[in-house]
XYZ file of C-alpha atoms in Angstrom:
757
model
C -16.830 8.188 -52.267
C -16.847 9.384 -48.684
C -14.776 12.309 -47.552
C -11.205 11.735 -46.446
C -10.803 11.765 -42.721
C -9.101 15.148 -41.795
C -5.699 14.927 -40.260
C -5.688 15.585 -36.484
C -4.184 19.038 -35.415
C -0.622 18.909 -33.918
C -0.722 19.108 -30.104
C -1.663 22.409 -28.735
C -1.721 22.670 -25.060
C -3.269 26.269 -25.109
C -5.990 25.044 -27.512
C -6.831 22.062 -25.488
C -7.152 24.187 -22.301
C -9.641 26.518 -24.139
C -11.666 23.597 -25.256
C -11.885 22.088 -21.655
C -12.432 25.680 -19.987
C -15.483 26.022 -22.226
C -17.030 22.704 -21.001
C -16.680 20.888 -24.380
C -15.570 17.318 -24.914
C -11.993 16.909 -26.327
C -9.878 13.867 -27.339
C -6.453 13.395 -26.339
C -4.703 10.936 -28.909
C -1.554 9.344 -27.568
C -0.263 5.787 -28.274
C 2.038 5.877 -25.171
C 0.089 5.381 -21.888
C 3.048 6.279 -19.816
C 2.855 9.914 -20.809
C -0.750 10.288 -19.499
C -0.057 10.833 -15.853
C 2.315 13.688 -16.585
C 0.055 15.344 -19.041
C -3.022 15.218 -16.858
C -1.037 16.653 -14.013
C 0.010 19.465 -16.383
C -3.629 20.157 -17.276
C -4.768 20.128 -13.605
C -2.109 22.618 -12.661
C -3.298 25.019 -15.483
C -7.079 24.399 -14.927
C -6.918 24.533 -11.129
C -9.554 21.886 -11.165
C -9.466 18.321 -9.728
C -9.500 15.342 -12.040
C -11.980 12.507 -12.044
C -10.242 9.914 -14.003
C -12.241 6.784 -15.085
C -10.233 3.662 -16.389
C -11.378 0.196 -17.608
C -10.138 -1.861 -14.517
C -8.813 -1.960 -11.066
C -5.150 -2.850 -12.158
C -5.023 0.304 -14.005
C -6.253 2.387 -11.079
C -3.231 1.292 -9.014
C -0.656 2.030 -11.587
C -2.134 5.451 -12.520
C -2.359 6.548 -8.815
C 1.426 5.581 -8.378
C 2.378 7.629 -11.497
C 0.246 10.641 -10.681
C 1.734 10.931 -7.247
C 5.212 11.491 -9.024
C 3.741 14.906 -10.187
C 1.348 15.947 -7.595
C 2.143 17.620 -4.235
C -0.286 17.655 -1.210
C -2.690 20.443 -1.406
C -3.767 20.212 2.239
C -1.541 19.280 5.213
C -1.761 15.392 6.027
C -4.085 14.541 2.982
C -3.050 12.609 -0.081
C -3.544 14.549 -3.270
C -4.302 11.347 -5.458
C -6.980 9.034 -4.239
C -8.599 5.809 -5.562
C -12.394 5.097 -5.389
C -12.885 1.406 -5.753
C -15.822 -1.036 -5.828
C -15.992 -3.721 -3.273
C -13.698 -6.734 -3.482
C -16.814 -9.109 -3.163
C -20.376 -8.894 -4.788
C -22.780 -7.503 -2.162
C -25.065 -10.358 -3.007
C -22.665 -12.860 -1.479
C -22.793 -13.531 2.280
C -19.239 -12.454 2.630
C -18.215 -9.140 4.124
C -16.197 -6.978 1.749
C -13.095 -5.069 2.825
C -14.087 -2.346 5.317
C -11.144 -0.308 4.022
C -12.743 0.190 0.622
C -15.881 1.515 2.021
C -13.969 3.810 4.298
C -12.029 5.121 1.328
C -15.181 5.687 -0.623
C -16.600 7.882 2.347
C -13.341 9.749 2.480
C -13.225 10.391 -1.224
C -16.951 11.543 -1.350
C -16.300 13.838 1.499
C -13.147 15.445 0.054
C -14.582 15.606 -3.517
C -17.840 17.281 -2.434
C -16.059 19.554 -0.223
C -13.245 20.328 -2.658
C -10.834 19.589 0.152
C -7.117 19.075 -1.235
C -8.106 16.739 -4.143
C -5.900 16.666 -7.074
C -7.239 13.478 -8.722
C -9.557 10.717 -7.976
C -9.022 7.459 -9.986
C -11.740 4.891 -10.313
C -12.450 1.830 -12.301
C -15.655 2.006 -14.620
C -17.627 -0.203 -12.301
C -17.281 2.230 -9.554
C -19.535 4.649 -11.413
C -22.232 2.484 -10.692
C -21.928 2.706 -6.974
C -23.919 4.670 -4.642
C -22.303 6.049 -1.385
C -23.436 8.435 1.197
C -25.223 11.411 -0.089
C -24.002 14.989 0.471
C -26.488 15.782 3.028
C -25.509 12.719 4.988
C -21.807 13.395 4.871
C -22.333 16.987 6.141
C -24.812 16.021 8.900
C -22.572 13.233 10.210
C -19.123 14.996 10.042
C -17.230 16.846 12.639
C -14.355 19.505 12.060
C -12.411 20.732 15.087
C -9.457 22.946 15.287
C -6.684 23.691 17.862
C -8.081 26.392 20.223
C -11.800 25.166 19.805
C -14.041 24.161 22.539
C -14.683 20.386 22.367
C -17.131 18.390 24.393
C -15.708 14.881 24.495
C -18.899 13.175 25.489
C -20.846 14.982 22.586
C -17.927 14.184 20.177
C -18.079 10.524 21.293
C -21.911 10.246 20.576
C -21.444 11.983 17.092
C -18.652 9.519 16.141
C -20.716 6.609 17.183
C -23.561 7.827 14.933
C -20.894 8.223 12.175
C -20.020 4.587 12.338
C -17.002 4.856 14.536
C -16.258 2.130 17.198
C -15.111 2.995 20.696
C -12.223 0.911 21.737
C -9.579 0.928 24.702
C -6.660 1.526 22.250
C -6.801 3.089 18.706
C -5.105 0.869 16.260
C -7.425 0.874 13.340
C -9.065 3.466 11.198
C -12.662 4.263 12.229
C -11.964 3.855 15.991
C -11.531 6.089 18.889
C -10.901 6.135 22.619
C -10.994 8.574 25.532
C -8.365 8.571 28.341
C -8.798 11.456 30.564
C -7.724 14.701 28.654
C -6.626 12.823 25.582
C -9.011 11.951 22.852
C -7.587 9.520 20.231
C -9.404 9.022 16.934
C -8.614 7.654 13.545
C -10.398 9.491 10.596
C -10.743 7.620 7.298
C -9.114 10.711 5.679
C -5.613 10.190 7.117
C -3.060 7.764 7.054
C -2.430 7.858 10.770
C -4.712 8.384 13.966
C -4.739 11.750 15.703
C -4.188 12.468 19.400
C -6.453 15.446 20.586
C -4.914 16.951 23.870
C -7.480 18.743 25.903
C -7.069 21.440 28.724
C -10.760 21.278 30.117
C -12.933 21.413 27.044
C -10.299 23.459 25.065
C -8.230 21.831 22.216
C -4.666 22.422 23.290
C -2.877 20.429 20.583
C -3.506 17.827 17.957
C -0.803 15.520 16.798
C -0.591 12.504 14.614
C 0.758 9.225 16.260
C 2.067 5.849 15.360
C -0.697 3.303 15.850
C 1.888 0.626 16.729
C 4.169 2.505 19.104
C 1.692 5.117 20.221
C 4.370 7.742 19.722
C 3.175 11.184 18.856
C 4.341 12.816 15.424
C 3.629 15.853 13.427
C 1.206 18.581 14.511
C -2.225 19.214 13.078
C -4.192 22.439 12.999
C -7.663 21.316 11.559
C -9.168 17.793 12.143
C -11.875 16.402 9.825
C -13.874 13.426 11.079
C -16.282 12.251 8.279
C -18.515 9.167 8.666
C -16.316 5.901 9.034
C -18.533 3.646 6.999
C -21.466 3.676 4.476
C -23.682 1.406 6.777
C -25.030 3.569 9.435
C -26.894 2.138 12.233
C -28.257 5.079 14.149
C -30.551 4.103 17.274
C -33.017 6.973 16.440
C -33.542 5.529 13.060
C -34.169 1.949 13.911
C -37.944 1.968 13.378
C -37.485 3.646 9.968
C -34.856 0.917 9.103
C -37.092 -1.852 10.319
C -40.008 -0.476 8.190
C -37.980 -0.328 5.041
C -36.663 -3.905 5.622
C -40.068 -5.174 6.325
C -41.483 -3.576 3.073
C -38.514 -5.418 1.295
C -39.425 -8.698 2.839
C -43.142 -8.326 1.899
C -42.042 -7.636 -1.646
C -39.979 -10.663 -2.201
C -42.170 -12.973 0.022
C -39.566 -13.692 2.812
C -40.986 -15.530 5.877
C -41.416 -13.746 9.253
C -38.825 -15.849 11.009
C -36.005 -14.871 8.651
C -37.080 -11.234 8.716
C -37.160 -10.937 12.435
C -33.775 -12.673 12.823
C -32.133 -9.913 10.470
C -33.965 -7.173 12.216
C -33.140 -8.325 15.768
C -29.511 -8.362 14.871
C -29.732 -4.930 13.538
C -31.474 -3.556 16.594
C -28.547 -4.928 18.610
C -26.037 -2.894 16.459
C -24.764 -6.092 14.699
C -23.819 -5.769 10.898
C -23.930 -9.410 9.512
C -22.040 -10.337 6.290
C -24.149 -9.427 3.557
C -25.722 -6.314 4.986
C -24.318 -4.332 2.131
C -27.191 -5.709 0.071
C -29.432 -3.775 2.591
C -27.645 -0.348 1.952
C -30.788 1.417 0.730
C -32.475 0.593 4.153
C -29.572 1.412 6.360
C -28.143 4.549 4.869
C -30.165 7.846 5.358
C -29.569 8.879 1.704
C -27.407 7.653 -0.962
C -25.949 9.237 -4.193
C -23.503 8.147 -7.024
C -19.989 9.780 -7.106
C -20.758 11.931 -9.928
C -23.494 13.555 -7.930
C -20.976 14.351 -5.190
C -19.082 16.402 -7.755
C -21.568 19.038 -7.516
C -23.160 20.737 -10.629
C -21.430 20.449 -13.863
C -21.750 24.407 -14.366
C -21.740 27.427 -12.017
C -24.325 30.257 -12.043
C -22.593 31.908 -14.902
C -22.654 28.824 -17.099
C -18.944 28.085 -16.694
C -17.614 24.347 -16.158
C -17.432 23.601 -12.380
C -16.220 20.728 -10.401
C -13.738 18.097 -11.441
C -12.812 17.554 -15.000
C -13.914 14.045 -16.012
C -11.157 12.119 -17.899
C -12.050 8.696 -19.508
C -9.255 6.592 -20.651
C -10.145 3.978 -23.317
C -13.783 5.121 -23.474
C -14.989 1.962 -25.405
C -13.436 -0.259 -22.827
C -14.896 1.780 -20.075
C -18.352 1.702 -21.750
C -18.109 -2.105 -22.161
C -17.081 -2.502 -18.490
C -20.133 -0.564 -17.332
C -22.571 -2.913 -19.082
C -20.443 -6.001 -17.816
C -20.408 -4.929 -14.156
C -24.317 -4.251 -14.092
C -25.047 -7.650 -15.854
C -22.880 -9.324 -13.142
C -24.956 -7.603 -10.458
C -28.214 -8.703 -12.079
C -26.926 -12.388 -12.303
C -25.858 -12.336 -8.666
C -29.054 -10.833 -7.567
C -30.940 -13.604 -9.183
C -28.981 -16.311 -7.336
C -29.387 -14.591 -4.058
C -33.138 -14.167 -4.479
C -33.478 -17.859 -5.481
C -31.685 -18.681 -2.169
C -34.366 -16.782 -0.304
C -32.025 -14.048 0.851
C -33.136 -10.472 1.923
C -31.547 -8.337 -0.710
C -32.462 -5.247 -2.723
C -32.500 -5.462 -6.557
C -29.554 -3.924 -8.496
C -31.473 -0.830 -9.593
C -31.986 0.017 -5.881
C -28.374 -0.471 -4.967
C -26.528 0.912 -8.112
C -26.851 3.409 -10.953
C -27.798 1.719 -14.247
C -25.348 2.222 -17.187
C -27.938 4.453 -18.736
C -27.908 6.558 -15.622
C -24.319 7.003 -15.738
C -24.066 7.783 -19.447
C -26.671 10.623 -18.911
C -24.677 12.071 -15.978
C -21.544 12.146 -18.065
C -23.145 13.690 -20.976
C -23.866 16.725 -18.841
C -20.200 17.289 -18.378
C -17.182 18.260 -20.483
C -14.940 15.343 -20.849
C -11.388 14.597 -21.905
C -11.358 11.342 -23.776
C -8.111 9.578 -23.967
C -7.503 7.306 -27.012
C -4.363 5.500 -28.419
C -5.583 6.346 -32.036
C -7.762 8.874 -33.672
C -11.108 7.920 -34.653
C -12.854 9.251 -37.827
C -15.815 10.695 -36.016
C -13.534 12.564 -33.535
C -11.345 14.000 -36.220
C -14.376 15.247 -38.295
C -15.625 17.128 -35.093
C -12.471 18.825 -34.986
C -11.771 18.237 -31.265
C -8.775 15.849 -31.364
C -5.440 16.811 -29.952
C -2.743 14.357 -31.155
C 0.134 14.181 -28.690
C 3.540 13.820 -30.372
C 5.260 11.518 -27.816
C 7.873 8.930 -28.168
C 8.509 5.829 -26.169
C 11.588 4.218 -24.745
C 11.581 0.931 -26.633
C 14.530 1.726 -28.499
C 16.694 2.770 -25.558
C 15.549 -0.411 -23.672
C 16.706 -2.394 -26.585
C 20.037 -0.605 -26.734
C 20.630 -0.999 -23.037
C 19.887 -4.835 -23.379
C 22.585 -5.049 -25.903
C 24.901 -2.982 -24.201
C 24.811 -5.113 -21.021
C 25.309 -8.347 -23.135
C 28.424 -6.597 -24.545
C 29.784 -5.565 -21.076
C 29.202 -1.950 -21.855
C 26.819 -1.282 -18.959
C 24.697 1.790 -19.115
C 27.205 3.836 -21.089
C 24.506 4.427 -24.026
C 22.173 5.880 -21.382
C 24.755 8.376 -20.037
C 25.518 9.421 -23.624
C 21.762 9.942 -24.547
C 21.203 11.883 -21.389
C 24.106 14.370 -22.369
C 22.587 14.630 -25.911
C 19.052 15.505 -24.479
C 20.647 18.156 -22.180
C 22.364 19.649 -24.973
C 18.996 19.977 -26.802
C 17.458 21.684 -24.059
C 15.381 18.761 -22.651
C 15.240 17.713 -18.961
C 15.837 14.172 -18.326
C 13.916 12.462 -15.291
C 14.461 8.965 -13.993
C 11.717 7.497 -11.818
C 12.550 4.752 -9.440
C 10.028 2.739 -7.278
C 12.128 2.474 -4.340
C 15.064 4.210 -2.366
C 17.405 1.247 -3.079
C 16.549 1.334 -6.815
C 17.273 5.087 -6.921
C 20.448 4.692 -5.020
C 21.737 2.174 -7.601
C 20.866 4.294 -10.603
C 22.465 7.360 -8.906
C 25.688 5.553 -8.300
C 25.844 4.141 -11.815
C 25.075 7.621 -13.545
C 27.603 9.280 -11.220
C 30.168 6.753 -12.424
C 29.699 7.829 -15.863
C 29.972 11.397 -14.984
C 26.310 12.279 -15.060
C 25.382 14.992 -12.488
C 22.214 13.918 -10.766
C 19.682 15.506 -8.247
C 17.670 13.402 -5.888
C 14.222 14.716 -5.656
C 12.179 13.812 -2.558
C 9.200 15.853 -3.313
C 6.596 15.578 -6.233
C 7.967 16.547 -9.716
C 5.477 19.562 -10.405
C 5.453 21.510 -13.865
C 7.087 24.373 -11.957
C 9.913 22.110 -10.784
C 10.487 21.060 -14.202
C 10.732 24.582 -15.475
C 13.352 25.183 -12.546
C 15.384 22.295 -13.482
C 15.461 22.908 -17.269
C 17.408 26.126 -16.482
C 20.073 24.395 -14.629
C 22.608 23.704 -17.412
C 24.912 21.743 -15.201
C 22.234 19.234 -14.230
C 22.459 15.877 -16.087
C 19.271 13.944 -14.711
C 16.744 14.287 -11.934
C 16.036 11.184 -9.866
C 12.446 10.994 -8.404
C 10.510 8.318 -6.634
C 7.335 6.919 -8.241
C 6.834 5.941 -11.853
C 4.380 3.516 -13.453
C 6.821 1.230 -15.337
C 6.727 3.074 -18.717
C 8.506 6.337 -19.596
C 8.167 8.752 -22.590
C 9.763 11.318 -24.493
C 7.760 14.612 -24.953
C 9.249 17.263 -27.088
C 6.329 19.617 -26.578
C 7.248 19.931 -22.995
C 11.005 19.479 -23.379
C 10.999 16.441 -21.185
C 12.376 12.885 -21.426
C 11.284 10.534 -18.652
C 12.688 6.966 -18.123
C 11.447 4.533 -15.588
C 13.537 2.291 -13.334
C 12.288 -0.812 -15.097
C 13.261 0.377 -18.377
C 16.825 0.950 -17.230
C 17.319 -2.039 -14.982
C 14.717 -4.457 -16.131
C 11.111 -5.335 -15.032
C 10.824 -6.308 -11.345
C 8.244 -8.655 -9.815
C 6.397 -6.512 -7.143
C 4.393 -9.361 -5.866
C 7.215 -11.381 -4.204
C 6.548 -14.754 -2.728
C 6.274 -14.536 0.964
C 6.271 -10.804 1.034
C 4.305 -9.395 3.959
C 3.615 -5.758 5.166
C 3.912 -6.744 8.849
C 7.397 -7.029 10.394
C 8.428 -10.266 11.915
C 8.764 -9.826 15.686
C 11.083 -12.695 16.386
C 8.625 -14.046 18.992
C 5.945 -16.562 18.891
C 3.195 -14.215 20.064
C -0.244 -14.609 18.691
C -1.331 -12.152 16.039
C -4.672 -13.648 15.098
C -7.329 -15.487 17.305
C -7.624 -18.063 14.509
C -4.319 -19.337 15.652
C -5.888 -20.610 18.801
C -8.127 -23.707 19.318
C -10.099 -24.658 22.335
C -7.796 -26.591 24.789
C -4.632 -24.997 23.546
C -1.952 -24.333 26.105
C -0.711 -20.827 26.232
C 1.745 -18.525 28.137
C 0.733 -15.146 29.381
C 3.533 -12.772 30.038
C 2.147 -11.921 33.455
C 0.248 -14.990 34.674
C 2.260 -17.864 33.179
C 0.991 -21.161 31.651
C -2.658 -21.496 31.078
C -5.263 -23.095 28.749
C -7.278 -21.244 26.153
C -11.098 -22.013 26.730
C -12.958 -19.704 24.212
C -13.716 -16.270 23.117
C -16.253 -14.166 25.114
C -17.791 -10.729 24.643
C -17.887 -8.562 27.664
C -18.663 -5.017 28.602
C -16.209 -2.990 30.774
C -16.242 0.799 31.277
C -19.129 1.092 28.924
C -17.210 -0.514 26.087
C -18.181 -3.918 24.547
C -15.329 -5.907 23.549
C -13.955 -9.411 22.798
C -11.877 -11.150 25.252
C -9.742 -14.421 25.513
C -10.871 -16.614 28.376
C -7.794 -18.432 29.904
C -8.022 -21.069 32.500
C -5.545 -21.608 35.247
C -4.929 -23.961 38.078
C -7.967 -24.671 40.308
C -10.318 -23.273 37.767
C -8.943 -19.779 37.984
C -9.872 -17.476 35.023
C -8.157 -14.530 33.241
C -9.850 -12.444 30.562
C -7.469 -11.065 28.023
C -8.671 -8.170 25.793
C -7.887 -8.342 22.190
C -5.786 -5.298 22.493
C -3.515 -7.265 24.934
C -3.202 -10.247 22.434
C 0.626 -9.543 22.026
C 1.061 -10.744 25.740
C 0.010 -14.236 24.955
C 1.831 -16.869 22.945
C 1.330 -20.477 22.309
C 3.143 -22.843 24.821
C 6.141 -24.734 23.182
C 6.830 -27.939 25.043
C 10.260 -28.936 25.770
C 12.015 -32.463 24.796
C 9.852 -35.277 25.855
C 7.234 -32.933 27.540
C 3.734 -33.721 26.777
C 1.323 -31.903 29.132
C 2.530 -28.763 30.849
C 1.614 -27.898 34.494
C -0.926 -24.983 34.960
C 0.245 -22.148 36.945
C -1.586 -20.647 39.882
C -2.687 -16.931 39.734
C -0.432 -15.104 42.153
C 1.794 -18.062 42.682
C 5.510 -18.030 43.053
C 6.202 -20.759 40.302
C 5.896 -18.424 37.356
C 7.664 -15.473 39.068
C 10.505 -17.813 39.948
C 10.768 -19.113 36.435
C 10.727 -15.527 34.931
C 13.397 -14.593 37.531
C 15.750 -17.452 36.318
C 15.005 -16.482 32.643
C 15.934 -12.906 33.429
C 19.255 -14.071 35.054
C 20.036 -16.242 32.163
C 19.360 -13.505 29.740
C 21.521 -11.047 31.809
C 24.420 -13.672 31.780
C 23.928 -14.007 27.990
C 23.988 -10.362 27.466
C 26.967 -9.813 29.615
C 28.919 -12.398 27.499
C 27.733 -10.747 24.317
C 28.945 -7.416 25.383
C 32.392 -8.838 26.118
C 32.507 -10.742 22.772
C 31.442 -7.825 20.739
C 33.984 -5.481 22.639
C 36.783 -8.086 21.543
C 35.433 -8.133 17.872
C 35.524 -4.375 17.613
C 39.061 -4.205 18.921
C 40.277 -6.640 16.205
C 41.595 -5.286 12.924
C 39.669 -6.840 9.940
C 39.793 -6.470 6.152
C 37.976 -3.440 4.842
C 36.338 -4.271 1.306
C 36.137 -1.475 -1.318
C 32.654 0.360 -1.587
C 30.378 -1.164 -4.243
C 31.518 -0.079 -7.768
C 29.714 0.366 -11.159
C 30.160 -3.461 -11.969
C 28.516 -4.544 -8.616
C 25.800 -1.970 -8.885
C 24.711 -2.979 -12.412
C 24.865 -6.707 -11.338
C 22.684 -6.079 -8.232
C 20.199 -4.347 -10.511
C 19.466 -7.508 -12.350
C 17.802 -8.924 -9.087
C 14.281 -9.906 -10.518
C 12.263 -8.601 -7.655
C 11.726 -5.241 -5.988
C 13.435 -5.447 -2.453
C 11.437 -4.956 0.509
C 12.390 -2.288 2.894
C 13.693 -4.784 5.400
C 15.582 -6.615 2.854
C 17.243 -3.451 1.417
C 18.170 -2.338 4.941
C 19.747 -5.761 5.650
C 21.848 -5.629 2.434
C 22.991 -2.089 3.249
C 24.125 -2.850 6.628
C 25.839 -5.994 5.571
C 27.679 -4.191 2.859
C 28.610 -1.542 5.388
C 30.008 -4.169 7.736
C 32.130 -5.756 4.925
C 33.585 -2.203 4.155
C 34.372 -1.324 7.693
C 38.047 -2.143 9.150
C 36.881 -4.571 11.709
C 35.684 -8.134 11.359
C 32.077 -8.386 9.975
C 29.664 -10.289 12.249
C 26.051 -10.134 11.702
C 22.988 -12.352 11.900
C 20.181 -11.965 9.325
C 16.859 -13.461 10.635
C 13.647 -13.827 8.583
C 10.808 -16.347 7.806
C 10.980 -18.523 4.559
C 10.403 -16.294 1.498
C 11.784 -12.954 2.987
C 14.807 -12.823 0.776
C 17.769 -13.816 3.319
C 19.468 -15.729 0.570
C 19.725 -12.707 -1.686
C 21.293 -10.817 1.211
C 23.981 -13.566 1.428
C 24.544 -13.520 -2.382
C 25.144 -9.806 -2.365
C 27.824 -10.269 0.516
C 29.529 -13.174 -1.315
C 29.735 -11.411 -4.608
C 31.209 -8.145 -2.982
C 33.839 -10.302 -1.353
C 34.494 -12.371 -4.507
C 34.756 -9.262 -6.849
C 37.319 -7.866 -4.369
C 39.487 -10.969 -4.781
C 38.491 -12.948 -1.703
C 37.326 -16.600 -1.802
C 33.889 -17.189 -0.066
C 32.726 -20.386 1.657
C 28.777 -20.478 2.119
C 27.891 -23.087 4.796
C 24.388 -24.647 4.647
C 22.816 -27.294 6.862
C 21.718 -29.969 4.395
C 23.111 -31.643 1.190
C 19.879 -30.828 -0.711
C 20.263 -27.041 0.254
C 23.772 -27.056 -0.893
C 22.682 -28.042 -4.517
C 19.735 -25.530 -4.361
C 22.070 -22.645 -3.370
C 24.830 -23.623 -5.984
C 22.138 -23.336 -8.794
C 20.686 -20.083 -7.277
C 24.281 -18.594 -6.940
C 25.004 -19.639 -10.509
C 21.835 -18.183 -11.897
C 22.206 -14.869 -10.098
C 25.831 -14.566 -10.922
C 25.493 -15.255 -14.559
C 27.695 -12.806 -16.559
C 30.001 -12.104 -13.644
C 33.698 -13.227 -13.843
C 33.163 -15.574 -11.004
C 33.388 -19.376 -10.721
C 30.974 -21.113 -8.270
C 31.019 -24.889 -7.123
C 29.854 -26.933 -4.253
C 30.971 -29.619 -1.834
C 28.672 -32.100 -0.557
C 27.640 -35.860 -0.718
C 25.946 -35.354 -4.017
C 29.516 -34.972 -5.526
C 31.679 -37.935 -5.974
C 35.042 -38.327 -4.269
C 36.916 -37.449 -7.502
C 34.716 -34.475 -8.031
C 35.208 -33.257 -4.310
C 39.044 -33.628 -4.765
C 38.885 -31.487 -7.902
C 37.007 -28.705 -6.213
C 39.394 -28.793 -3.309
C 42.332 -28.532 -5.618
C 40.743 -25.602 -7.503
C 40.022 -23.763 -4.066
C 43.668 -24.270 -3.204
C 44.796 -22.813 -6.463
C 42.287 -19.983 -6.555
C 40.127 -21.418 -9.439
C 36.994 -21.346 -7.362
C 35.565 -18.027 -6.088
C 32.551 -19.138 -4.154
C 32.069 -22.625 -2.710
C 28.767 -23.807 -1.246
């Protein structure tokens, strides 16, 4: 009979710290994944070492990064403490260029990790351990660090940046670009979320400030500026012969013809990186290294653990993902080779799974498992975490809402937890979600604190001493909370309280709508399209051309005007061109003449019409503000609980529109507001929020729509959203019979219908 498996020791934070400080492997057993971000942050704060967290897939990377940011404060001004290190979104063996942002992020992570510069944690999927990025020697030789008060030669800096993969442009709008304008040097380093403006007095750095790439307005000041390489593919003119020799050797090895070889080398000599060049990385980069090599030695000169602590979540799944990713690379390489493409084999581009396992074996690791394995327990290195989930509370809140009790059970549970000496933290994913929870808890008499900074372990200790505090409301969270008696902490996520929301809303976009038909992408234009330039009038788009101006080579739109006149529009001025929209019955517009009076007169008439409209609007709004309107009551608990059932997470613009409309309704003047947005931006929900607010205050609401079909669609949408509210919703349209319409009108007259579409 085999020996029984020893029971794992109870959670002992100090013992776990000792195990890790000695560089030995340890296993953290916890069935609740939601607790992991907090525990890892607590360990990092005590160990004072960054974390290198390996997870099975990319989806987990995003969730874990978001959750860790709740507990980690910036360690260096302007730099995020938690970083993601991801593989390319496309196989390097496909003739499709992967996202540049991913390569820039890898370079930034590699530089900061190797330099130990303000990193709390790096989260990466298992396949990213196979990647090779720029080696430490290349990162150091191709990086620039400058400070306020330093001497800076702008010509020399420009040359260094070009060698490091930066692109010189007329206006800095993207990471990895720079421009020089007199005594101002603008540059966007991959390390920062915004570009930096260097203000020079002669060759002295007088000031450095972040600035908004859209408005170009300056922001916060900066003392030190770090400029690592902007990409992994470095085409240095001084290395072109070396690169050509390497690629020639590769072509000879796979039997590629001379014509194909010269075509690739010719493009590279001109500084052009074609799609698929990522498969030539060993030839283009001076030296490559895997991420683990950028972490430095596993132990210092005294034999103590050094560098980041490696954390592996679900080790078995990570192990399988490593093999699967390398097998996929081998399969893609075989297809590319069969197609006669110039590519390096996987063992030249990537680490092998065996290489990765050897490198990991040299470092002490924290393995995170949901259950205890027998071999781990017998080795005596398991630390089982006594942690509870929030499933029971979620079920209780669901039942309470169905019984019209709202969030009363949550308020009761919070008071009980505080009496037991535990701190209650609620994490919300947006400002709007936090405001709703705050209003609801305040209604039940729970004192709250809105925390706009990371919830560090020191902050938790301070809040635990505040006996009057009910709950801390923080921004962040991963969708799952936990109850952790060992730390005296109970954390609930917004989705556990208000229900899970879809974060991938249909039609959601990051860019704001401009309200104008200006062109945002060249792909919107086709040869022969009529366009309107703000300064020159109606012209016709001919084609894209590439020109050099002031030593900078850029793309331009070629526009043709009357009598064959030409205008070259740089890509940075694309927002000054829009497609021509013909009037009723108009087919072919008349081209304007450059410098002619026709366009100037047309603009003059438009300005006068706009001024007349503006004057009328000013008069109209002045009259409206002078009128006395009905002021609705501010949203109460019932309204807040109902709006929390919205199944999507509100976008920032949508939340602002909702707040402004509700503010209008609660003001003692007539509410007049126009809400604009493309299809899918969520205007209907804004209308529903306003209609329900009015109806719950005892007013009847009429919603006007342009078509019969839309009337029925909105009726069903309103009924679905207002399910559970004491409101009656109906519609009037041609879809209803004469008898039904008469009945609806009678109910409206008697107050039996609250909202009519």
